[in-house]
Coordinates of C-alpha atoms in Angstrom, one line a residue:
X1273 CA -28.0 69.5 152.5
X1274 CA -30.1 67.8 155.1
X1275 CA -27.9 66.4 158.0
X1276 CA -29.0 62.7 157.4
X1277 CA -28.5 63.0 153.6
X1278 CA -25.1 64.6 154.1
X1279 CA -24.1 61.8 156.4
X1280 CA -25.2 59.2 153.9
X1281 CA -23.2 61.0 151.2
X1282 CA -20.0 61.0 153.4
X1283 CA -20.5 57.2 154.1
X1284 CA -20.9 56.5 150.4
X1285 CA -17.9 58.6 149.5
X1286 CA -15.8 56.7 152.1
X1287 CA -17.0 53.4 150.7
X1288 CA -15.9 54.5 147.2
X1289 CA -12.5 55.6 148.5
X1290 CA -13.1 59.3 147.9
X1291 CA -12.0 62.1 150.1
X1292 CA -15.2 63.8 151.4
X1293 CA -13.4 66.9 152.6
X1294 CA -11.7 67.4 149.2
X1295 CA -15.1 67.3 147.5
X1296 CA -16.1 70.3 149.5
X1297 CA -13.1 72.3 148.5
X1298 CA -13.5 74.9 145.8
X1299 CA -9.8 75.7 145.6
X1300 CA -7.6 73.4 143.6
X1301 CA -3.8 73.0 143.2
X1302 CA -3.3 73.7 139.5
X1303 CA -1.5 71.0 137.5
X1304 CA -0.8 71.6 133.8
X1305 CA 2.0 69.6 132.2
X1306 CA 2.2 72.2 129.4
X1307 CA 2.6 75.5 131.2
X1308 CA 5.2 76.0 134.0
X1309 CA 3.2 78.9 135.4
X1310 CA 0.1 76.7 135.9
X1311 CA 1.7 73.8 137.8
X1312 CA 4.0 73.3 140.7
X1313 CA 7.4 74.5 139.6
X1314 CA 10.2 73.6 139.3
X1315 CA 9.2 70.3 137.7
X1316 CA 10.9 67.6 135.6
X1317 CA 7.8 67.9 133.3
X1318 CA 9.9 70.7 131.7
X1319 CA 13.0 68.6 131.1
X1320 CA 14.0 66.1 128.5
X1321 CA 16.2 63.0 128.6
X1322 CA 19.9 63.6 128.0
X1323 CA 22.3 60.7 128.7
X1324 CA 25.3 63.0 128.6
X1325 CA 24.2 64.6 131.9
X1326 CA 24.8 63.4 135.4
X1327 CA 21.1 63.9 136.1
X1328 CA 20.1 62.1 132.8
X1329 CA 18.0 65.2 132.1
X1330 CA 18.3 68.6 130.6
X1331 CA 16.0 71.6 131.2
X1332 CA 13.5 72.1 128.4
X1333 CA 11.5 75.2 129.2
X1334 CA 9.0 76.5 126.6
X1335 CA 9.7 79.8 124.9
X1336 CA 7.4 82.8 124.1
X1337 CA 7.3 84.5 120.7
X1338 CA 11.1 85.3 120.3
X1339 CA 10.4 88.0 117.7
X1340 CA 8.7 89.9 120.5
X1341 CA 10.6 88.8 123.6
X1342 CA 14.2 88.2 122.3
X1343 CA 16.0 88.7 125.7
X1344 CA 13.7 86.3 127.5
X1345 CA 14.3 83.7 124.8
X1346 CA 18.1 84.2 125.2
X1347 CA 17.7 83.6 128.9
X1348 CA 15.7 80.5 128.4
X1349 CA 18.3 79.2 125.9
X1350 CA 20.9 79.5 128.7
X1351 CA 18.6 77.7 131.2
X1352 CA 17.9 75.0 128.7
X1353 CA 21.6 74.0 128.7
X1354 CA 21.4 73.1 132.4
X1355 CA 21.0 69.6 133.6
X1356 CA 18.6 70.5 136.4
X1357 CA 17.2 73.3 138.6
X1358 CA 18.4 75.6 141.3
X1359 CA 19.7 73.9 144.4
X1360 CA 18.0 76.5 146.5
X1361 CA 14.9 77.1 144.4
X1362 CA 12.0 79.5 144.6
X1363 CA 9.1 77.0 144.4
X1364 CA 5.8 78.2 142.9
X1365 CA 2.5 76.6 143.6
X1366 CA -0.5 78.0 141.7
X1367 CA -4.1 77.6 143.0
X1368 CA -7.4 78.1 141.4
X1369 CA -8.4 80.6 144.1
X1370 CA -7.2 82.3 147.4
X1371 CA -5.9 80.2 150.3
X1372 CA -5.3 80.8 154.0
X1373 CA -1.6 81.6 154.0
X1374 CA -1.5 81.0 157.7
X1375 CA -1.8 77.3 157.0
X1376 CA 1.5 77.3 155.0
X1377 CA 4.4 75.9 156.9
X1378 CA 7.1 73.1 156.7
X1379 CA 4.5 70.5 157.8
X1380 CA 2.0 71.4 155.1
X1381 CA 4.4 72.1 152.3
X1382 CA 7.8 70.5 152.1
X1383 CA 10.4 68.7 150.0
X1384 CA 11.5 65.1 150.2
X1385 CA 14.7 63.8 148.7
X1386 CA 14.3 60.9 146.2
X1387 CA 18.1 60.5 145.7
X1388 CA 20.3 61.0 142.7
X1389 CA 20.3 59.2 139.3
X1390 CA 24.0 58.5 139.8
X1391 CA 23.7 57.0 143.3
X1392 CA 24.1 59.9 145.6
X1393 CA 21.8 62.0 147.8
X1394 CA 19.9 61.3 151.0
X1395 CA 16.8 59.2 150.3
X1396 CA 13.8 60.3 152.3
X1397 CA 15.4 63.4 153.8
X1398 CA 12.8 66.0 154.5
X1399 CA 13.5 69.7 153.8
X1400 CA 11.2 72.5 155.0
X1401 CA 10.4 75.9 153.5
X1402 CA 10.8 79.6 154.3
X1403 CA 10.3 83.0 152.6
X1404 CA 6.6 82.4 152.2
X1405 CA 5.0 84.9 149.7
X1406 CA 1.4 84.9 148.4
X1407 CA 0.6 86.6 145.1
X1408 CA -3.1 87.4 145.2
X1409 CA -3.1 88.6 141.5
X1410 CA -2.2 85.1 140.3
X1411 CA -3.3 83.0 143.3
X1412 CA 0.3 81.7 143.4
X1413 CA 2.2 80.7 146.5
X1414 CA 6.0 81.2 146.4
X1415 CA 8.3 79.6 148.9
X1416 CA 12.0 78.8 149.1
X1417 CA 13.7 75.6 150.4
X1418 CA 14.9 76.0 153.9
X1419 CA 18.3 74.4 153.1
X1420 CA 20.7 74.3 150.2
X1421 CA 19.7 71.1 148.4
X1422 CA 22.1 68.3 147.3
X1423 CA 23.3 68.6 143.7
X1424 CA 22.0 66.3 140.9
X1425 CA 19.3 65.0 143.2
X1426 CA 15.6 64.4 142.7
X1427 CA 13.2 66.2 145.1
X1428 CA 9.5 65.9 145.5
X1429 CA 7.6 69.1 146.3
X1430 CA 4.7 68.0 148.5
X1431 CA 1.5 69.9 149.1
X1432 CA -0.7 68.3 151.8
X1433 CA -4.3 68.6 153.0
X1434 CA -3.1 70.9 155.8
X1435 CA -3.2 73.7 153.3
X1436 CA -6.7 75.3 153.5
X1437 CA -8.7 77.7 151.4
X1438 CA -10.1 80.9 153.0
X1439 CA -13.2 79.0 154.0
X1440 CA -11.2 76.5 156.1
X1441 CA -11.5 73.6 153.6
X1442 CA -8.4 71.6 152.6
X1443 CA -7.4 72.4 149.0
X1444 CA -8.1 69.9 146.3
X1445 CA -5.5 67.9 144.3
X1446 CA -8.1 66.9 141.7
X1447 CA -6.0 68.0 138.7
X1448 CA -2.9 66.2 140.0
X1449 CA -5.0 63.1 140.6
X1450 CA -6.2 63.1 137.0
X1451 CA -2.6 63.4 135.7
X1452 CA -1.4 60.7 138.0
X1453 CA -4.1 58.2 136.9
X1454 CA -3.3 58.7 133.2
X1455 CA 0.5 58.8 133.0
X1456 CA 1.9 56.2 130.7
X1457 CA 3.4 53.0 132.3
X1458 CA 7.2 53.4 132.5
X1459 CA 7.1 57.1 132.0
X1460 CA 10.1 58.5 134.0
X1461 CA 8.2 61.4 135.5
X1462 CA 5.2 59.3 136.5
X1463 CA 7.6 56.8 138.1
X1464 CA 9.2 59.6 140.1
X1465 CA 5.7 60.8 141.2
X1466 CA 4.9 57.3 142.5
X1467 CA 8.2 57.1 144.3
X1468 CA 7.5 60.5 145.9
X1469 CA 4.1 59.3 147.0
X1470 CA 5.7 56.2 148.6
X1471 CA 8.2 58.3 150.6
X1472 CA 5.5 60.6 152.0
X1473 CA 2.5 60.2 154.2
X1474 CA 0.5 59.8 151.0
X1475 CA -2.9 59.8 152.7
X1476 CA -2.4 63.5 153.3
X1477 CA -0.8 64.4 149.9
X1478 CA -2.9 66.7 147.8
X1479 CA -0.4 67.3 145.0
X1480 CA 3.2 66.5 144.3
X1481 CA 5.8 67.5 141.8
X1482 CA 9.3 66.1 141.2
X1483 CA 12.4 68.1 140.0
X1484 CA 16.1 67.4 139.8
X1485 CA 18.7 69.8 141.1
X1486 CA 21.5 70.7 138.7
X1487 CA 25.1 69.5 139.0
X1488 CA 26.7 72.5 140.6
X1489 CA 30.4 71.2 140.7
X1490 CA 30.6 68.6 138.0
X1491 CA 32.4 70.8 135.4
X1492 CA 34.8 72.2 137.9
X1493 CA 35.6 68.7 139.2
X1494 CA 36.4 67.7 135.6
X1495 CA 38.7 70.7 135.2
X1496 CA 40.4 70.0 138.5
X1497 CA 41.2 66.5 137.3
X1498 CA 42.5 67.9 134.0
X1499 CA 44.8 70.2 135.9
X1500 CA 46.1 67.3 138.0
X1501 CA 47.3 65.5 134.9
X1502 CA 49.9 68.1 134.0
X1503 CA 52.7 69.6 136.1
X1504 CA 52.5 73.3 135.6
X1505 CA 55.4 75.4 134.3
X1506 CA 57.2 77.4 137.1
X1507 CA 56.4 81.0 137.6
X1508 CA 58.9 83.6 136.4
X1509 CA 60.0 87.0 137.8
X1510 CA 61.7 88.0 134.6
X1511 CA 59.1 90.6 133.7
X1512 CA 60.8 93.9 134.4
X1513 CA 61.7 96.3 131.6
X1514 CA 60.3 94.1 128.9
X1515 CA 61.7 90.8 130.4
X1516 CA 65.2 92.0 131.0
X1517 CA 65.1 92.6 134.7
X1518 CA 64.1 90.2 137.5
X1519 CA 61.2 92.0 139.4
X1520 CA 62.1 91.0 142.9
X1521 CA 62.9 93.9 145.2
X1522 CA 64.0 94.4 148.8
X1523 CA 61.2 96.5 150.3
X1524 CA 63.6 99.0 151.8
X1525 CA 65.2 99.6 148.4
X1526 CA 62.0 100.9 146.8
X1527 CA 61.8 104.7 146.9
X1528 CA 58.4 104.9 145.2
X1529 CA 55.8 102.8 143.3
X1530 CA 53.8 104.4 140.5
X1531 CA 50.7 102.8 138.9
X1532 CA 49.4 103.6 135.5
X1533 CA 46.4 101.6 134.5
X1534 CA 44.9 101.0 131.1
X1535 CA 41.5 102.8 131.2
X1536 CA 40.4 102.4 127.7
X1537 CA 41.1 101.7 124.0
X1538 CA 41.2 104.1 121.1
X1539 CA 41.6 102.8 117.5
X1540 CA 43.1 99.6 118.8
X1541 CA 45.6 101.5 120.9
X1542 CA 45.6 101.2 124.7
X1543 CA 44.6 104.4 126.6
X1544 CA 46.5 104.8 129.9
X1545 CA 45.3 106.8 132.9
X1546 CA 47.3 109.3 134.9
X1547 CA 50.3 107.9 136.8
X1548 CA 49.2 107.4 140.4
X1549 CA 51.6 106.9 143.4
X1550 CA 51.0 103.8 145.5
X1551 CA 51.7 104.2 149.2
X1552 CA 53.9 101.5 150.6
X1553 CA 53.5 102.8 154.2
X1554 CA 50.8 100.2 155.0
X1555 CA 53.5 97.5 154.5
X1556 CA 55.1 98.9 157.7
X1557 CA 51.8 99.0 159.6
X1558 CA 51.1 97.7 162.2
X1559 CA 54.4 95.9 162.1
X1560 CA 57.5 97.6 160.7
X1561 CA 60.3 95.7 159.1
X1562 CA 58.5 92.3 158.9
X1563 CA 57.9 92.4 155.1
X1564 CA 61.3 91.7 153.4
X1565 CA 60.6 91.6 149.7
X1566 CA 57.9 92.8 147.2
X1567 CA 58.0 90.8 144.0
X1568 CA 56.1 90.8 140.8
X1569 CA 55.9 87.7 138.6
X1570 CA 53.7 85.7 136.3
X1571 CA 52.6 82.1 135.6
X1572 CA 50.6 80.3 132.9
X1573 CA 47.0 79.1 133.5
X1574 CA 44.7 77.3 131.1
X1575 CA 41.8 79.5 130.0
X1576 CA 38.4 77.8 129.6
X1577 CA 36.5 81.0 128.7
X1578 CA 35.4 81.1 125.1
X1579 CA 33.4 83.7 123.1
X1580 CA 31.6 86.3 125.2
X1581 CA 33.6 85.4 128.3
X1582 CA 31.6 82.2 128.7
X1583 CA 32.7 78.6 129.3
X1584 CA 31.3 76.4 126.5
X1585 CA 28.6 74.0 127.8
X1586 CA 29.4 70.3 127.9
X1587 CA 27.5 67.3 129.4
X1588 CA 28.1 67.0 133.1
X1589 CA 28.5 63.2 132.9
X1590 CA 30.3 62.5 129.7
X1591 CA 31.3 65.9 128.4
X1592 CA 34.9 67.2 128.7
X1593 CA 35.6 70.9 129.1
X1594 CA 38.1 72.2 126.5
X1595 CA 40.9 74.6 127.1
X1596 CA 40.4 77.6 124.8
X1597 CA 43.8 79.3 125.2
X1598 CA 46.5 80.0 127.8
X1599 CA 46.5 83.0 130.2
X1600 CA 49.6 84.7 131.4
X1601 CA 48.6 85.8 134.9
X1602 CA 50.5 88.3 136.9
X1603 CA 50.8 88.3 140.7
X1604 CA 52.0 90.4 143.6
X1605 CA 54.1 88.6 146.2
X1606 CA 55.0 89.7 149.7
X1607 CA 57.8 87.7 151.4
X1608 CA 58.6 88.0 155.2
X1609 CA 61.9 89.3 156.3
X1610 CA 64.5 87.1 157.8
X1611 CA 65.8 83.7 157.0
X1612 CA 63.6 81.2 155.1
X1613 CA 62.3 78.5 157.4
X1614 CA 63.1 74.8 156.8
X1615 CA 60.5 73.6 154.3
X1616 CA 59.8 77.0 152.9
X1617 CA 57.6 79.9 153.9
X1618 CA 53.9 79.2 154.6
X1619 CA 52.0 81.2 152.0
X1620 CA 48.4 82.7 151.9
X1621 CA 46.6 83.2 148.6
X1622 CA 44.6 86.4 148.9
X1623 CA 41.3 86.8 147.0
X1624 CA 40.3 90.4 146.6
X1625 CA 36.7 91.6 146.7
X1626 CA 34.5 92.3 143.7
X1627 CA 35.5 95.6 142.2
X1628 CA 38.9 95.7 143.9
X1629 CA 42.3 94.5 142.6
X1630 CA 45.3 92.4 143.7
X1631 CA 47.1 95.7 144.5
X1632 CA 44.7 97.1 147.1
X1633 CA 43.9 95.2 150.3
X1634 CA 47.1 92.9 150.2
X1635 CA 49.3 96.0 150.8
X1636 CA 47.2 96.7 154.0
X1637 CA 47.4 93.2 155.5
X1638 CA 50.7 91.9 154.3
X1639 CA 52.6 93.0 157.5
X1640 CA 50.1 91.3 159.8
X1641 CA 50.7 88.0 157.9
X1642 CA 54.5 88.5 157.7
X1643 CA 54.6 89.1 161.4
X1644 CA 53.4 85.5 161.7
X1645 CA 56.0 84.3 159.2
X1646 CA 53.4 83.9 156.4
X1647 CA 54.0 85.1 152.8
X1648 CA 51.1 86.4 150.7
X1649 CA 50.4 86.2 146.9
X1650 CA 47.5 87.7 145.0
X1651 CA 46.2 87.7 141.4
X1652 CA 43.4 89.7 139.7
X1653 CA 39.9 88.2 139.3
X1654 CA 38.8 88.0 135.7
X1655 CA 37.6 91.4 134.5
X1656 CA 39.4 93.3 137.2
X1657 CA 42.4 95.6 137.3
X1658 CA 41.3 97.3 134.1
X1659 CA 43.3 96.7 130.9
X1660 CA 46.4 94.5 130.4
X1661 CA 48.6 97.3 129.2
X1662 CA 48.7 98.9 132.6
X1663 CA 52.1 99.1 134.4
X1664 CA 53.9 99.6 137.7
X1665 CA 57.0 101.7 137.8
X1666 CA 59.2 100.5 140.7
X1667 CA 61.7 103.3 141.5
X1668 CA 65.0 102.2 143.2
X1669 CA 68.5 103.6 143.6
X1670 CA 69.5 101.5 140.7
X1671 CA 66.9 103.1 138.4
X1672 CA 63.2 102.5 137.5
X1673 CA 61.9 99.0 136.6
X1674 CA 58.6 98.9 134.7
X1675 CA 56.5 95.7 135.2
X1676 CA 53.0 94.8 133.9
X1677 CA 50.2 95.4 136.4
X1678 CA 48.3 92.4 135.0
X1679 CA 44.9 93.9 134.5
X1680 CA 42.3 91.5 133.3
X1681 CA 39.6 93.9 132.2
X1682 CA 38.4 94.4 128.5
X1683 CA 36.4 96.9 126.6
X1684 CA 33.5 94.5 126.4
X1685 CA 30.8 96.9 125.4
X1686 CA 32.9 98.7 122.8
X1687 CA 32.5 102.2 124.2
X1688 CA 36.3 102.8 124.3
X1689 CA 36.5 102.6 128.1
X1690 CA 37.5 99.7 130.4
X1691 CA 35.5 99.8 133.7
X1692 CA 36.8 98.4 137.0
X1693 CA 34.9 95.2 136.5
X1694 CA 34.3 95.1 132.8
X1695 CA 34.7 91.6 131.4
X1696 CA 33.7 89.9 134.6
X1697 CA 30.3 89.2 133.3
X1698 CA 29.2 87.1 130.3
X1699 CA 28.3 89.0 127.2
X1700 CA 25.0 88.7 125.2
X1701 CA 23.3 86.4 124.4
X1702 CA 24.4 84.6 127.6
X1703 CA 24.0 87.6 130.0
X1704 CA 21.8 85.6 132.4
X1705 CA 25.0 83.9 133.6
X1706 CA 26.3 87.2 135.0
X1707 CA 29.7 86.7 136.6
X1708 CA 29.4 82.9 137.0
X1709 CA 31.9 81.9 134.4
X1710 CA 34.4 84.6 135.1
X1711 CA 34.5 83.5 138.7
X1712 CA 34.7 79.9 137.7
X1713 CA 37.7 80.8 135.6
X1714 CA 39.2 82.7 138.5
X1715 CA 38.8 79.5 140.6
X1716 CA 40.6 77.6 137.9
X1717 CA 43.5 80.1 138.0
X1718 CA 43.7 79.8 141.8
X1719 CA 43.8 76.0 141.5
X1720 CA 46.6 76.3 139.0
X1721 CA 48.5 78.8 141.2
X1722 CA 48.2 76.3 144.1
X1723 CA 49.8 73.6 141.9
X1724 CA 52.6 76.0 140.8
X1725 CA 53.4 76.6 144.5
X1726 CA 53.1 72.8 145.4
X1727 CA 55.5 71.8 142.6
X1728 CA 58.2 74.3 143.8
X1729 CA 57.5 76.6 140.9
X1730 CA 57.9 79.9 142.7
X1731 CA 61.6 80.6 143.3
X1732 CA 61.8 84.1 144.6
X1733 CA 65.4 84.1 145.7
X1734 CA 66.7 82.6 142.5
X1735 CA 68.5 79.6 144.0
X1736 CA 66.8 77.1 141.7
X1737 CA 64.3 75.7 144.2
X1738 CA 60.8 76.7 145.4
X1739 CA 60.7 78.9 148.5
X1740 CA 57.2 78.1 149.8
X1741 CA 56.0 75.2 151.9
X1742 CA 53.8 73.0 149.7
X1743 CA 52.0 71.7 152.7
X1744 CA 51.2 75.1 154.2
X1745 CA 49.2 76.9 151.5
X1746 CA 46.2 78.9 152.9

């Protein structure tokens, strides 16, 4: 184009309110309200209104042909129960052609908080990006938010004219502009877009998408309030030899401890592994004589896990989680030697690692805590410790006492064996959840255990009152 003619064109474009640089760009930010792979994602375009949710939305992703891709459809069914998207999402931005990836940074692509539908969140807070990945096969940019986002909060993903194509031209938001001009008045998504534009330097915005983060703690907050409404029953130590012996032992009186875990099921009958000695020497290391008692007991905890080791979904705003049954949970308790302090022993609740059990690491660290005058208690995580028929045999001069180990594993896949973590993940068709619900249930059990201790419900010396300080639980 002749220089004078080109100048006249730019002047005309400015007079008409157009963006001359954008008209020179060949690469566009794709914006398709019907295909999540062809628009900025995540996006509330792929949600629907749901007044039972704290976000007032529920995910509504399209599904492929489920006769061909059944597993993907099952995963999408799980996602479509959520009231929003990942609080630290991978954000995908598709383009019509290649871009200059060196122009991608937290000034050219970023997030802005638009607040929460229920009145929380930080309005106007800017969040940058990291983990920049360019996929040349699909001309898609993938980034991750540079911070964990607030729950049930709307965020605008902003793409600015600072993003250039490989010829150095700013990318175009032509498709976004067309959508923005034609959304219906009062449309919630369109209103969110306009709010997003108002909260950014909109002269430089090329494209923008709005999504809402899911309510990460809403269900657990509801369950915590439910637990607070009821005083828990006290724990009991009457679990030895079928409930006839109190399983509280002076450590020095134990001559050996033998574990026999349930490793499988055959014809409905538990299959036990070989008896295995458990060394108590670590209870004397690095401090000898500081652990006074080793006790085994149980307490009751509400179980929210339903079919397939999954917590049934309810609305995060108006729904109420339902107790499915009651668990009898077994614990190991290590009590310091010497007289009980006024107010009771301080006590630490120990959480074992994934794949371990309540009977492993606690034995190793109990003496270090006891040296500081701190008792320790531990339970198994859901799906850990193998089957529930496993036992400890505590040998003393007075004879053996058999107590349940308290394994929480199950033969989930029906192969007759119980793995070391089997039952800690959700079964099909909700396998996408992984261990989420098992760990949530474990948190519920720990909340309940805390309440048992606080209410004076662990009476290890049998004098009728609790032995642990309700204000010093760690």
